[in-house]
Amino acid sequence: MFKSIINDIDSVFDRDPAARNRIEVFLLYPHIKALICYKMSHFFYTKKMFFLARLISNISRFLTGIEIHPGAKIGKGLFIDHGIGVVIGETAEVGNNVTMYHGVTLGGTGNEKGKRHPTVGDNVVIGAGAKVLGNIYIASGTRIGANSVVLRSTSPSSTVVGIPAKEVDKNSKITYLSEYII
């Protein structure tokens, strides 16, 4: 467990230019505290000690503003920048080296039974406020734009934006509103 915490701390330096040293990251980055609590709660969840798992999860949510259900499966190197308002549901699966910004939800779409939350591949970036909903697969290398609502699986290394989110054509020209102002 300690080795994985050090790995999570070290992954911050690749993605946050404001990070100065391991002690600062360990003490001041809320996602590190949330991941430590998640690892403890997930351990108890796998041992079918559901009450204790949920208790630790709720204390973590209160302290960090990040809610990770103990039943979720989280890979190595998850980085949650700023953290507040992030929700990761019970059957969600998050791959390695995923970056999430504040306000991201990996949630369900209703009262389904079984797998009802997204599976996120490796090296995915999920923008602030994005909602990824349902039993869908976010392919490795995908970038999800801020405030997008993703309801369908994505292609590898794609960029999706909008409500509902759609893949952006890599060859399309982006037009800015300022081009229309005289």
Short mmCIF file of C-alpha atoms in Angstrom, two decimals:
data_model
loop_
_atom_site.label_atom_id
_atom_site.label_comp_id
_atom_site.label_asym_id
_atom_site.label_seq_id
_atom_site.Cartn_x
_atom_site.Cartn_y
_atom_site.Cartn_z
CA MET A 1 0.00 0.00 0.00
CA PHE A 2 2.81 2.42 0.84
CA LYS A 3 4.49 1.81 -2.51
CA SER A 4 1.25 2.61 -4.35
CA ILE A 5 0.83 5.83 -2.34
CA ILE A 6 4.35 6.92 -3.29
CA ASN A 7 3.52 6.07 -6.92
CA ASP A 8 0.36 8.22 -6.68
CA ILE A 9 2.38 11.08 -5.18
CA ASP A 10 5.06 10.84 -7.86
CA SER A 11 2.44 10.86 -10.64
CA VAL A 12 1.45 14.39 -9.57
CA PHE A 13 4.77 15.82 -10.73
CA ASP A 14 4.11 14.81 -14.35
CA ARG A 15 0.78 16.64 -14.43
CA ASP A 16 0.90 19.57 -12.01
CA PRO A 17 3.58 22.23 -12.52
CA ALA A 18 2.69 23.72 -9.10
CA ALA A 19 3.84 20.58 -7.24
CA ARG A 20 7.12 21.23 -5.43
CA ASN A 21 7.96 18.17 -3.31
CA ARG A 22 6.52 14.90 -1.98
CA ILE A 23 5.79 16.24 1.51
CA GLU A 24 3.73 19.11 0.10
CA VAL A 25 1.81 16.77 -2.20
CA PHE A 26 1.21 14.27 0.61
CA LEU A 27 -0.02 16.87 3.11
CA LEU A 28 -1.81 19.38 0.89
CA TYR A 29 -3.31 17.58 -2.11
CA PRO A 30 -6.83 16.36 -1.26
CA HIS A 31 -6.85 13.60 -3.86
CA ILE A 32 -3.93 11.88 -2.11
CA LYS A 33 -5.92 11.77 1.14
CA ALA A 34 -8.97 10.53 -0.79
CA LEU A 35 -6.91 7.78 -2.45
CA ILE A 36 -5.44 6.66 0.88
CA CYS A 37 -8.93 6.45 2.38
CA TYR A 38 -10.20 4.73 -0.77
CA LYS A 39 -7.50 2.04 -0.50
CA MET A 40 -8.50 1.37 3.11
CA SER A 41 -12.23 1.37 2.38
CA HIS A 42 -11.77 -0.80 -0.73
CA PHE A 43 -9.85 -3.34 1.37
CA PHE A 44 -12.76 -3.60 3.84
CA TYR A 45 -15.28 -3.65 0.96
CA THR A 46 -13.53 -6.67 -0.60
CA LYS A 47 -13.71 -8.40 2.82
CA LYS A 48 -17.49 -7.75 2.85
CA MET A 49 -17.17 -5.34 5.77
CA PHE A 50 -19.49 -2.90 3.99
CA PHE A 51 -20.40 -0.67 6.94
CA LEU A 52 -16.78 0.04 7.86
CA ALA A 53 -15.91 0.57 4.18
CA ARG A 54 -18.73 3.10 3.73
CA LEU A 55 -17.88 4.81 7.03
CA ILE A 56 -14.29 5.44 5.91
CA SER A 57 -15.57 6.56 2.50
CA ASN A 58 -17.98 9.06 4.09
CA ILE A 59 -15.31 10.49 6.39
CA SER A 60 -13.06 10.90 3.36
CA ARG A 61 -15.81 12.69 1.42
CA PHE A 62 -16.36 15.04 4.35
CA LEU A 63 -12.64 15.83 4.63
CA THR A 64 -11.74 16.08 0.93
CA GLY A 65 -14.92 16.79 -1.04
CA ILE A 66 -14.08 13.76 -3.21
CA GLU A 67 -16.43 10.77 -3.17
CA ILE A 68 -14.99 7.45 -4.26
CA HIS A 69 -17.25 4.48 -3.57
CA PRO A 70 -15.32 1.64 -1.88
CA GLY A 71 -16.52 -0.77 -4.58
CA ALA A 72 -14.92 1.20 -7.43
CA LYS A 73 -11.72 -0.11 -9.01
CA ILE A 74 -8.97 2.48 -9.34
CA GLY A 75 -5.71 1.98 -11.24
CA LYS A 76 -2.28 3.47 -10.55
CA GLY A 77 -1.50 7.15 -10.84
CA LEU A 78 -4.99 8.69 -10.65
CA PHE A 79 -4.62 12.49 -10.44
CA ILE A 80 -7.65 14.53 -9.39
CA ASP A 81 -6.72 18.21 -9.79
CA HIS A 82 -8.44 20.44 -7.21
CA GLY A 83 -10.74 17.53 -6.39
CA ILE A 84 -13.86 19.14 -4.99
CA GLY A 85 -17.07 17.62 -6.28
CA VAL A 86 -15.60 14.50 -7.90
CA VAL A 87 -17.86 11.44 -7.65
CA ILE A 88 -16.79 7.93 -8.65
CA GLY A 89 -19.60 5.35 -8.46
CA GLU A 90 -19.60 1.82 -7.09
CA THR A 91 -19.09 -0.14 -10.30
CA ALA A 92 -16.80 2.41 -11.98
CA GLU A 93 -13.39 1.25 -13.13
CA VAL A 94 -10.57 3.75 -13.65
CA GLY A 95 -7.40 2.80 -15.53
CA ASN A 96 -3.82 3.90 -14.98
CA ASN A 97 -2.57 7.50 -15.22
CA VAL A 98 -6.03 9.06 -15.51
CA THR A 99 -6.39 12.80 -14.91
CA MET A 100 -9.68 14.25 -13.64
CA TYR A 101 -10.48 17.83 -12.82
CA HIS A 102 -12.94 19.14 -10.24
CA GLY A 103 -16.62 18.36 -10.57
CA VAL A 104 -16.24 15.15 -12.60
CA THR A 105 -18.88 12.46 -12.15
CA LEU A 106 -18.48 8.82 -13.14
CA GLY A 107 -22.08 7.88 -12.47
CA GLY A 108 -25.01 5.71 -13.37
CA THR A 109 -28.14 6.57 -15.30
CA GLY A 110 -30.80 5.02 -13.08
CA ASN A 111 -31.60 2.10 -10.81
CA GLU A 112 -30.05 -0.65 -12.91
CA LYS A 113 -28.54 -3.71 -11.23
CA GLY A 114 -25.00 -4.93 -11.91
CA LYS A 115 -22.42 -2.87 -13.80
CA ARG A 116 -23.92 0.60 -14.15
CA HIS A 117 -20.96 2.99 -14.09
CA PRO A 118 -18.31 3.77 -16.72
CA THR A 119 -15.02 2.01 -17.33
CA VAL A 120 -12.21 4.46 -18.06
CA GLY A 121 -9.11 3.27 -19.92
CA ASP A 122 -5.50 4.36 -19.36
CA ASN A 123 -4.14 7.88 -19.94
CA VAL A 124 -7.57 9.52 -20.14
CA VAL A 125 -8.09 13.22 -19.32
CA ILE A 126 -11.55 14.24 -18.07
CA GLY A 127 -12.21 18.00 -18.01
CA ALA A 128 -13.78 19.98 -15.17
CA GLY A 129 -17.48 19.35 -14.63
CA ALA A 130 -17.72 16.49 -17.12
CA LYS A 131 -20.36 13.85 -16.49
CA VAL A 132 -19.63 10.34 -17.74
CA LEU A 133 -22.75 8.26 -17.25
CA GLY A 134 -23.76 4.65 -17.64
CA ASN A 135 -22.07 1.36 -18.38
CA ILE A 136 -19.87 2.72 -21.17
CA TYR A 137 -16.18 2.42 -22.05
CA ILE A 138 -13.94 5.47 -22.31
CA ALA A 139 -11.09 4.21 -24.47
CA SER A 140 -7.44 4.78 -23.59
CA GLY A 141 -6.06 8.17 -24.58
CA THR A 142 -9.48 9.85 -24.76
CA ARG A 143 -9.77 13.52 -23.80
CA ILE A 144 -13.17 14.68 -22.52
CA GLY A 145 -13.90 18.40 -22.66
CA ALA A 146 -15.02 20.42 -19.67
CA ASN A 147 -18.74 20.20 -18.85
CA SER A 148 -19.33 17.51 -21.46
CA VAL A 149 -21.97 14.85 -20.85
CA VAL A 150 -20.68 11.52 -22.16
CA LEU A 151 -23.38 8.89 -22.71
CA ARG A 152 -21.68 6.64 -25.30
CA SER A 153 -18.39 4.75 -25.47
CA THR A 154 -15.46 6.54 -27.12
CA SER A 155 -12.81 5.62 -29.70
CA PRO A 156 -9.17 5.33 -28.63
CA SER A 157 -7.25 8.64 -28.50
CA SER A 158 -10.34 10.66 -29.41
CA THR A 159 -11.51 14.02 -28.11
CA VAL A 160 -15.18 14.35 -27.15
CA VAL A 161 -17.03 17.54 -26.24
CA GLY A 162 -20.58 18.82 -25.84
CA ILE A 163 -23.95 17.85 -24.44
CA PRO A 164 -24.33 15.06 -25.36
CA ALA A 165 -20.63 14.60 -26.10
CA LYS A 166 -19.57 13.93 -29.67
CA GLU A 167 -16.16 13.18 -31.11
CA VAL A 168 -14.38 16.18 -32.54
CA ASP A 169 -13.02 15.73 -36.05
CA LYS A 170 -9.24 16.15 -35.80
CA ASN A 171 -9.14 17.94 -39.18
CA SER A 172 -11.92 20.44 -38.50
CA LYS A 173 -11.11 24.11 -38.06
CA ILE A 174 -12.16 25.63 -34.76
CA THR A 175 -14.01 28.92 -35.24
CA TYR A 176 -14.04 31.39 -32.41
CA LEU A 177 -16.84 33.87 -31.72
CA SER A 178 -14.33 36.72 -31.94
CA GLU A 179 -13.97 36.02 -35.68
CA TYR A 180 -17.57 37.18 -36.16
CA ILE A 181 -17.33 40.41 -34.19
CA ILE A 182 -16.69 43.47 -36.34
#
